Amino acid sequence: MAINWFKYSAPTTFYGLAGKLVPWFAVASAALFAVGLYIGFAVAPMDATQGEFYRIIFIHVPASILSMFLYLIMAGYAALGLIFNTRLSAMMASAMAPTGALFAFISLWTGALWGKPMWGAWWVWDARMTSELILLFLYLGFIALHSSIDDPRRADRAAALLAIVGSVNVPIIYFSVKWWNTLHQGSTIKFSGTSMHIAMQQAMFTMLAACWLYAIAVTLARVRSIILEREKQTKWVSELPEVAQGEGKQ
Amino acid sequence: MSLDIWMRENPLTYVWIGSYAVAFLVFAVEIVMVKHKRKITLQQVRLMHDVEQVEQE
C-alpha cells in the first residue's frame, strides 16, 4: 500500500504523526546512548598517544556532525517555507534551531575539554573552531531574529534568509582543515579507510545514531508545541482530545 | 593542586564530568524546556477554547 507522504506535510496530520513517533525515537535514543557509552568506556581500548582523553570524541564528533547537518536541514526547511510558503516547513526550521545550537555548544565545549590536555589550551583561533563558533552564532541569530518579529509569517521569511545565507558556513567548517593549515586534525574516518580501532568506530557510530534519534525526538516534540501555538485559532486544534479534556492530559 | 595536574591524574573523571555530564545536563535542560513549552502552550490553547465556549453559551 502506497503512503501519501504529502498528507503529512500539513500541520493537521503531522501533529498526530509526530506525537506517535516521539516516544519511539526517545526510547531508541536512550538505548543507543547506553550501548554507545558502554562500548566507548568499557570495550574500546585506551589510545596509545592520547590516553583516556580521546574518549571525549564519542560525544564531540557526533555533536559536531549533528550541529552541521541540523543547520543544513534547517536551512532546507526554511528555503522550502520561503519558496513554497508551506507552513510546516517554517515550523520545522524553528523547531530545529535550538537543538542545533545546543549541539554546536556541546561540540565547542567538549572540543575545549579535549584541547586543554592535548594542545595545552582551551581555545585557539583555529579555522575549524572559529567557523564552528560562527555556526553557533548563526543558530543564535536565527532564534533571536525569529523571536524579535511579532508576525510569525514575517519572522519565518526573515529568519529563512539568514539560515540560507548562513549555510555557506557549513562547507567552510568541513573543508577548513583541508583549505588552511589548522591545529585541528583532519578526518580520521575516510572513504578510503581508517586506522581507528573497530571498537572505537562502533562507539562513535552508536553515539552518532543516538544523537540523531535524540535530535529527531526533541525536534518533533518541539514542533508539536509550535503547531499548537500557530494553529490555536483553528477548529481542529480545539477538537484535539488534550485541548478539549482540559488539565491532566498532555 | 592545579587543574592541569588533576586532569592528568584523573583523566576518566575529567572526561566524564567535563564532557559527558555537561552534554547530558544540556540534553536534560532541553527536554525540560520542551516539556514546559508544551505545558504552557496547552494551557493557553485550553484557555482560549474555554473562553470561546463561554462566549457561545
mmCIF file of C-alpha atoms in Angstrom:
data_model
loop_
_atom_site.group_PDB
_atom_site.id
_atom_site.type_symbol
_atom_site.label_atom_id
_atom_site.label_comp_id
_atom_site.label_asym_id
_atom_site.label_seq_id
_atom_site.Cartn_x
_atom_site.Cartn_y
_atom_site.Cartn_z
ATOM 1 C CA MET A 1 0.000 0.000 0.000
ATOM 2 C CA ALA A 2 1.480 3.323 -1.062
ATOM 3 C CA ILE A 3 1.799 6.027 1.603
ATOM 4 C CA ASN A 4 0.786 9.517 0.603
ATOM 5 C CA TRP A 5 3.708 11.454 2.134
ATOM 6 C CA PHE A 6 2.260 14.817 1.095
ATOM 7 C CA LYS A 7 -0.568 14.130 3.525
ATOM 8 C CA TYR A 8 1.929 14.630 6.370
ATOM 9 C CA SER A 9 3.141 17.971 5.053
ATOM 10 C CA ALA A 10 0.070 19.592 6.606
ATOM 11 C CA PRO A 11 0.322 20.581 10.294
ATOM 12 C CA THR A 12 -3.079 18.957 10.920
ATOM 13 C CA THR A 13 -1.882 15.459 10.075
ATOM 14 C CA PHE A 14 1.762 15.906 11.030
ATOM 15 C CA TYR A 15 0.836 16.855 14.608
ATOM 16 C CA GLY A 16 -0.611 13.395 15.305
ATOM 17 C CA LEU A 17 2.167 11.558 13.462
ATOM 18 C CA ALA A 18 4.858 13.448 15.411
ATOM 19 C CA GLY A 19 3.114 12.607 18.676
ATOM 20 C CA LYS A 20 3.231 8.901 17.826
ATOM 21 C CA LEU A 21 6.885 8.986 16.711
ATOM 22 C CA VAL A 22 8.402 10.924 19.642
ATOM 23 C CA PRO A 23 8.374 8.059 22.227
ATOM 24 C CA TRP A 24 9.901 5.599 19.739
ATOM 25 C CA PHE A 25 12.764 7.929 18.853
ATOM 26 C CA ALA A 26 13.287 8.873 22.516
ATOM 27 C CA VAL A 27 13.462 5.265 23.753
ATOM 28 C CA ALA A 28 15.717 4.186 20.859
ATOM 29 C CA SER A 29 17.987 7.158 21.524
ATOM 30 C CA ALA A 30 18.285 6.362 25.259
ATOM 31 C CA ALA A 31 19.087 2.708 24.467
ATOM 32 C CA LEU A 32 21.735 3.676 21.912
ATOM 33 C CA PHE A 33 23.311 6.179 24.321
ATOM 34 C CA ALA A 34 23.624 3.391 26.901
ATOM 35 C CA VAL A 35 25.169 0.980 24.360
ATOM 36 C CA GLY A 36 27.474 3.680 22.952
ATOM 37 C CA LEU A 37 28.739 4.688 26.388
ATOM 38 C CA TYR A 38 29.297 1.043 27.330
ATOM 39 C CA ILE A 39 31.358 0.371 24.185
ATOM 40 C CA GLY A 40 33.147 3.714 24.475
ATOM 41 C CA PHE A 41 34.220 3.296 28.085
ATOM 42 C CA ALA A 42 34.263 -0.458 28.744
ATOM 43 C CA VAL A 43 35.160 -2.048 25.405
ATOM 44 C CA ALA A 44 37.197 0.477 23.402
ATOM 45 C CA PRO A 45 40.912 0.365 24.312
ATOM 46 C CA MET A 46 42.947 3.306 25.555
ATOM 47 C CA ASP A 47 44.604 5.389 22.832
ATOM 48 C CA ALA A 48 48.379 4.962 22.527
ATOM 49 C CA THR A 49 49.160 8.685 22.369
ATOM 50 C CA GLN A 50 46.111 10.472 23.827
ATOM 51 C CA GLY A 51 45.420 8.087 26.722
ATOM 52 C CA GLU A 52 41.900 8.262 28.181
ATOM 53 C CA PHE A 53 41.325 11.825 26.932
ATOM 54 C CA TYR A 54 40.499 10.606 23.446
ATOM 55 C CA ARG A 55 37.166 9.215 24.781
ATOM 56 C CA ILE A 56 35.772 12.762 24.509
ATOM 57 C CA ILE A 57 35.465 12.147 20.752
ATOM 58 C CA PHE A 58 32.494 9.821 21.315
ATOM 59 C CA ILE A 59 30.381 12.870 22.160
ATOM 60 C CA HIS A 60 32.459 15.580 20.427
ATOM 61 C CA VAL A 61 32.377 14.124 16.897
ATOM 62 C CA PRO A 62 28.628 13.251 16.887
ATOM 63 C CA ALA A 63 27.782 16.695 18.330
ATOM 64 C CA SER A 64 29.887 18.414 15.650
ATOM 65 C CA ILE A 65 28.346 16.358 12.830
ATOM 66 C CA LEU A 66 24.828 16.996 14.163
ATOM 67 C CA SER A 67 25.438 20.738 14.510
ATOM 68 C CA MET A 68 26.391 20.951 10.814
ATOM 69 C CA PHE A 69 23.737 18.607 9.431
ATOM 70 C CA LEU A 70 20.943 20.139 11.510
ATOM 71 C CA TYR A 71 21.885 23.561 10.148
ATOM 72 C CA LEU A 72 21.697 22.320 6.558
ATOM 73 C CA ILE A 73 18.343 20.623 7.194
ATOM 74 C CA MET A 74 17.066 23.733 8.988
ATOM 75 C CA ALA A 75 18.155 25.911 6.046
ATOM 76 C CA GLY A 76 16.491 23.432 3.665
ATOM 77 C CA TYR A 77 13.207 23.615 5.552
ATOM 78 C CA ALA A 78 13.492 27.407 5.765
ATOM 79 C CA ALA A 79 14.087 27.578 1.985
ATOM 80 C CA LEU A 80 11.062 25.343 1.331
ATOM 81 C CA GLY A 81 8.951 27.603 3.521
ATOM 82 C CA LEU A 82 10.253 30.695 1.726
ATOM 83 C CA ILE A 83 9.763 29.345 -1.799
ATOM 84 C CA PHE A 84 6.541 27.358 -1.475
ATOM 85 C CA ASN A 85 5.076 29.220 1.512
ATOM 86 C CA THR A 86 4.461 25.931 3.310
ATOM 87 C CA ARG A 87 3.564 26.427 6.956
ATOM 88 C CA LEU A 88 5.061 23.216 8.328
ATOM 89 C CA SER A 89 8.496 23.803 6.746
ATOM 90 C CA ALA A 90 8.950 27.081 8.592
ATOM 91 C CA MET A 91 7.746 25.493 11.817
ATOM 92 C CA MET A 92 10.244 22.639 11.421
ATOM 93 C CA ALA A 93 13.072 25.134 10.842
ATOM 94 C CA SER A 94 12.135 26.986 14.037
ATOM 95 C CA ALA A 95 11.939 23.710 15.963
ATOM 96 C CA MET A 96 15.389 22.577 14.857
ATOM 97 C CA ALA A 97 17.312 25.766 15.670
ATOM 98 C CA PRO A 98 17.583 25.358 19.491
ATOM 99 C CA THR A 99 18.681 21.720 19.182
ATOM 100 C CA GLY A 100 21.270 22.637 16.551
ATOM 101 C CA ALA A 101 22.557 25.459 18.750
ATOM 102 C CA LEU A 102 22.913 23.091 21.701
ATOM 103 C CA PHE A 103 24.856 20.582 19.600
ATOM 104 C CA ALA A 104 27.148 23.384 18.395
ATOM 105 C CA PHE A 105 27.680 24.407 22.018
ATOM 106 C CA ILE A 106 28.436 20.799 23.080
ATOM 107 C CA SER A 107 30.854 20.487 20.157
ATOM 108 C CA LEU A 108 32.755 23.633 21.204
ATOM 109 C CA TRP A 109 32.659 22.761 24.888
ATOM 110 C CA THR A 110 33.919 19.194 24.502
ATOM 111 C CA GLY A 111 36.483 20.384 21.957
ATOM 112 C CA ALA A 112 37.861 22.800 24.537
ATOM 113 C CA LEU A 113 37.934 19.992 27.128
ATOM 114 C CA TRP A 114 39.956 17.861 24.714
ATOM 115 C CA GLY A 115 42.185 20.744 23.616
ATOM 116 C CA LYS A 116 43.441 21.583 27.103
ATOM 117 C CA PRO A 117 45.257 18.281 27.821
ATOM 118 C CA MET A 118 46.247 17.715 24.153
ATOM 119 C CA TRP A 119 47.257 21.189 22.969
ATOM 120 C CA GLY A 120 47.715 22.922 26.317
ATOM 121 C CA ALA A 121 44.986 25.477 25.512
ATOM 122 C CA TRP A 122 41.198 25.566 25.946
ATOM 123 C CA TRP A 123 40.806 27.635 22.803
ATOM 124 C CA VAL A 124 42.814 28.712 19.768
ATOM 125 C CA TRP A 125 41.569 30.834 16.869
ATOM 126 C CA ASP A 126 41.906 27.899 14.523
ATOM 127 C CA ALA A 127 39.821 27.887 11.286
ATOM 128 C CA ARG A 128 37.748 24.823 12.279
ATOM 129 C CA MET A 129 36.969 26.099 15.755
ATOM 130 C CA THR A 130 36.292 29.667 14.669
ATOM 131 C CA SER A 131 33.914 28.563 11.895
ATOM 132 C CA GLU A 132 32.100 26.263 14.381
ATOM 133 C CA LEU A 133 31.760 29.235 16.746
ATOM 134 C CA ILE A 134 30.270 31.243 13.859
ATOM 135 C CA LEU A 135 27.802 28.376 13.345
ATOM 136 C CA LEU A 136 26.685 28.715 16.979
ATOM 137 C CA PHE A 137 26.218 32.466 16.446
ATOM 138 C CA LEU A 138 24.213 31.775 13.280
ATOM 139 C CA TYR A 139 21.883 29.498 15.222
ATOM 140 C CA LEU A 140 21.517 32.103 17.976
ATOM 141 C CA GLY A 141 20.958 34.803 15.339
ATOM 142 C CA PHE A 142 18.234 32.706 13.706
ATOM 143 C CA ILE A 143 16.464 32.202 17.057
ATOM 144 C CA ALA A 144 16.838 35.859 18.078
ATOM 145 C CA LEU A 145 15.689 37.204 14.710
ATOM 146 C CA HIS A 146 12.680 34.892 14.643
ATOM 147 C CA SER A 147 11.565 35.821 18.144
ATOM 148 C CA SER A 148 12.091 39.547 17.597
ATOM 149 C CA ILE A 149 9.377 39.781 14.925
ATOM 150 C CA ASP A 150 5.788 39.530 16.178
ATOM 151 C CA ASP A 151 4.160 38.382 12.937
ATOM 152 C CA PRO A 152 5.110 34.668 12.630
ATOM 153 C CA ARG A 153 4.993 34.594 8.810
ATOM 154 C CA ARG A 154 7.254 37.647 8.508
ATOM 155 C CA ALA A 155 9.538 36.168 11.169
ATOM 156 C CA ASP A 156 9.715 32.923 9.152
ATOM 157 C CA ARG A 157 10.746 34.780 5.999
ATOM 158 C CA ALA A 158 13.382 36.944 7.697
ATOM 159 C CA ALA A 159 14.902 34.023 9.617
ATOM 160 C CA ALA A 160 14.816 31.843 6.478
ATOM 161 C CA LEU A 161 17.019 34.332 4.631
ATOM 162 C CA LEU A 162 19.544 34.268 7.473
ATOM 163 C CA ALA A 163 19.504 30.456 7.533
ATOM 164 C CA ILE A 164 20.033 30.202 3.769
ATOM 165 C CA VAL A 165 22.861 32.754 3.685
ATOM 166 C CA GLY A 166 24.468 31.192 6.755
ATOM 167 C CA SER A 167 24.516 27.721 5.212
ATOM 168 C CA VAL A 168 27.649 28.757 3.295
ATOM 169 C CA ASN A 169 29.464 28.378 6.630
ATOM 170 C CA VAL A 170 28.864 24.599 6.797
ATOM 171 C CA PRO A 171 31.203 23.616 3.916
ATOM 172 C CA ILE A 172 33.712 26.095 5.329
ATOM 173 C CA ILE A 173 33.659 24.196 8.652
ATOM 174 C CA TYR A 174 34.007 20.844 6.909
ATOM 175 C CA PHE A 175 36.793 21.805 4.499
ATOM 176 C CA SER A 176 38.610 24.210 6.847
ATOM 177 C CA VAL A 177 41.102 21.506 7.862
ATOM 178 C CA LYS A 178 41.970 20.981 4.183
ATOM 179 C CA TRP A 179 41.927 24.583 2.991
ATOM 180 C CA TRP A 180 44.005 26.019 5.813
ATOM 181 C CA ASN A 181 46.891 24.839 7.944
ATOM 182 C CA THR A 182 44.912 24.203 11.109
ATOM 183 C CA LEU A 183 45.789 22.889 14.544
ATOM 184 C CA HIS A 184 42.577 20.855 14.470
ATOM 185 C CA GLN A 185 43.179 17.426 12.996
ATOM 186 C CA GLY A 186 41.572 16.211 9.775
ATOM 187 C CA SER A 187 39.057 13.382 9.465
ATOM 188 C CA THR A 188 40.230 10.051 10.872
ATOM 189 C CA ILE A 189 37.487 8.107 9.094
ATOM 190 C CA LYS A 190 37.636 8.472 5.306
ATOM 191 C CA PHE A 191 36.032 6.670 2.375
ATOM 192 C CA SER A 192 39.455 5.128 1.671
ATOM 193 C CA GLY A 193 39.545 3.520 5.142
ATOM 194 C CA THR A 194 40.618 4.262 8.693
ATOM 195 C CA SER A 195 43.302 3.363 11.187
ATOM 196 C CA MET A 196 40.801 3.603 14.049
ATOM 197 C CA HIS A 197 40.206 0.541 16.246
ATOM 198 C CA ILE A 198 36.910 -1.225 15.439
ATOM 199 C CA ALA A 199 35.526 -0.750 18.987
ATOM 200 C CA MET A 200 36.242 2.983 18.784
ATOM 201 C CA GLN A 201 34.358 3.152 15.473
ATOM 202 C CA GLN A 202 31.441 1.205 16.936
ATOM 203 C CA ALA A 203 31.236 3.531 19.946
ATOM 204 C CA MET A 204 31.393 6.637 17.774
ATOM 205 C CA PHE A 205 28.776 5.494 15.265
ATOM 206 C CA THR A 206 26.451 4.255 18.029
ATOM 207 C CA MET A 207 26.698 7.624 19.783
ATOM 208 C CA LEU A 208 26.148 9.356 16.430
ATOM 209 C CA ALA A 209 22.957 7.342 15.870
ATOM 210 C CA ALA A 210 21.834 8.100 19.444
ATOM 211 C CA CYS A 211 22.385 11.835 18.899
ATOM 212 C CA TRP A 212 20.434 11.708 15.622
ATOM 213 C CA LEU A 213 17.488 9.968 17.275
ATOM 214 C CA TYR A 214 17.603 12.382 20.214
ATOM 215 C CA ALA A 215 17.594 15.380 17.842
ATOM 216 C CA ILE A 216 14.643 13.961 15.889
ATOM 217 C CA ALA A 217 12.663 13.221 19.080
ATOM 218 C CA VAL A 218 13.242 16.671 20.565
ATOM 219 C CA THR A 219 12.533 18.450 17.273
ATOM 220 C CA LEU A 220 9.267 16.561 16.787
ATOM 221 C CA ALA A 221 8.207 17.268 20.380
ATOM 222 C CA ARG A 222 9.028 20.974 19.948
ATOM 223 C CA VAL A 223 7.310 21.297 16.585
ATOM 224 C CA ARG A 224 4.089 19.947 18.158
ATOM 225 C CA SER A 225 4.055 22.927 20.535
ATOM 226 C CA ILE A 226 4.814 25.318 17.665
ATOM 227 C CA ILE A 227 1.953 23.833 15.613
ATOM 228 C CA LEU A 228 -0.430 24.214 18.571
ATOM 229 C CA GLU A 229 0.688 27.808 19.119
ATOM 230 C CA ARG A 230 0.376 28.819 15.467
ATOM 231 C CA GLU A 231 -2.862 26.963 14.783
ATOM 232 C CA LYS A 232 -4.634 27.726 18.060
ATOM 233 C CA GLN A 233 -7.383 29.659 16.243
ATOM 234 C CA THR A 234 -8.324 26.669 14.108
ATOM 235 C CA LYS A 235 -11.164 24.233 14.686
ATOM 236 C CA TRP A 236 -9.020 21.092 14.543
ATOM 237 C CA VAL A 237 -6.901 22.281 17.480
ATOM 238 C CA SER A 238 -9.954 22.958 19.648
ATOM 239 C CA GLU A 239 -11.190 19.438 18.824
ATOM 240 C CA LEU A 240 -7.947 17.772 19.958
ATOM 241 C CA PRO A 241 -8.569 15.498 22.976
ATOM 242 C CA GLU A 242 -5.759 17.101 25.006
ATOM 243 C CA VAL A 243 -7.348 20.528 24.465
ATOM 244 C CA ALA A 244 -10.986 19.511 24.895
ATOM 245 C CA GLN A 245 -10.403 17.379 28.010
ATOM 246 C CA GLY A 246 -8.526 20.090 29.909
ATOM 247 C CA GLU A 247 -5.887 19.664 32.617
ATOM 248 C CA GLY A 248 -4.049 16.458 33.331
ATOM 249 C CA LYS A 249 -3.808 15.322 29.716
ATOM 250 C CA GLN A 250 -0.679 16.224 27.800
ATOM 251 C CA MET B 1 46.530 21.061 43.113
ATOM 252 C CA SER B 2 46.238 22.764 39.783
ATOM 253 C CA LEU B 3 43.679 21.632 37.193
ATOM 254 C CA ASP B 4 46.468 20.539 34.815
ATOM 255 C CA ILE B 5 47.868 18.056 37.313
ATOM 256 C CA TRP B 6 44.421 16.911 38.486
ATOM 257 C CA MET B 7 43.188 16.163 34.946
ATOM 258 C CA ARG B 8 46.284 14.086 34.173
ATOM 259 C CA GLU B 9 45.897 12.105 37.388
ATOM 260 C CA ASN B 10 42.130 11.608 36.901
ATOM 261 C CA PRO B 11 41.593 11.527 33.129
ATOM 262 C CA LEU B 12 38.380 9.482 33.188
ATOM 263 C CA THR B 13 36.769 11.696 35.843
ATOM 264 C CA TYR B 14 37.797 14.730 33.804
ATOM 265 C CA VAL B 15 36.270 13.238 30.637
ATOM 266 C CA TRP B 16 33.075 12.154 32.402
ATOM 267 C CA ILE B 17 32.359 15.286 34.412
ATOM 268 C CA GLY B 18 33.717 17.762 31.891
ATOM 269 C CA SER B 19 32.214 16.345 28.706
ATOM 270 C CA TYR B 20 29.543 13.711 29.234
ATOM 271 C CA ALA B 21 27.933 15.114 32.387
ATOM 272 C CA VAL B 22 27.752 18.560 30.767
ATOM 273 C CA ALA B 23 26.354 17.139 27.499
ATOM 274 C CA PHE B 24 23.684 15.113 29.291
ATOM 275 C CA LEU B 25 22.842 18.077 31.511
ATOM 276 C CA VAL B 26 22.326 20.134 28.346
ATOM 277 C CA PHE B 27 20.046 17.404 26.961
ATOM 278 C CA ALA B 28 18.113 17.255 30.260
ATOM 279 C CA VAL B 29 17.630 21.032 30.295
ATOM 280 C CA GLU B 30 16.413 20.935 26.685
ATOM 281 C CA ILE B 31 13.922 18.148 27.446
ATOM 282 C CA VAL B 32 12.592 20.073 30.472
ATOM 283 C CA MET B 33 12.242 23.223 28.338
ATOM 284 C CA VAL B 34 10.393 21.343 25.583
ATOM 285 C CA LYS B 35 8.009 19.790 28.148
ATOM 286 C CA HIS B 36 7.465 23.173 29.809
ATOM 287 C CA LYS B 37 6.736 24.810 26.454
ATOM 288 C CA ARG B 38 4.204 22.080 25.685
ATOM 289 C CA LYS B 39 2.523 22.567 29.060
ATOM 290 C CA ILE B 40 2.321 26.353 28.687
ATOM 291 C CA THR B 41 1.074 26.164 25.082
ATOM 292 C CA LEU B 42 -1.624 23.656 26.009
ATOM 293 C CA GLN B 43 -2.748 25.881 28.888
ATOM 294 C CA GLN B 44 -3.038 28.877 26.538
ATOM 295 C CA VAL B 45 -4.958 26.888 23.934
ATOM 296 C CA ARG B 46 -7.331 25.438 26.577
ATOM 297 C CA LEU B 47 -7.926 28.910 27.978
ATOM 298 C CA MET B 48 -8.826 30.218 24.507
ATOM 299 C CA HIS B 49 -11.017 27.194 23.943
ATOM 300 C CA ASP B 50 -12.850 27.760 27.279
ATOM 301 C CA VAL B 51 -13.388 31.464 26.528
ATOM 302 C CA GLU B 52 -14.847 30.592 23.110
ATOM 303 C CA GLN B 53 -17.212 28.076 24.719
ATOM 304 C CA VAL B 54 -18.390 30.632 27.301
ATOM 305 C CA GLU B 55 -18.973 33.219 24.543
ATOM 306 C CA GLN B 56 -21.006 30.722 22.515
ATOM 307 C CA GLU B 57 -23.185 29.892 25.533
#
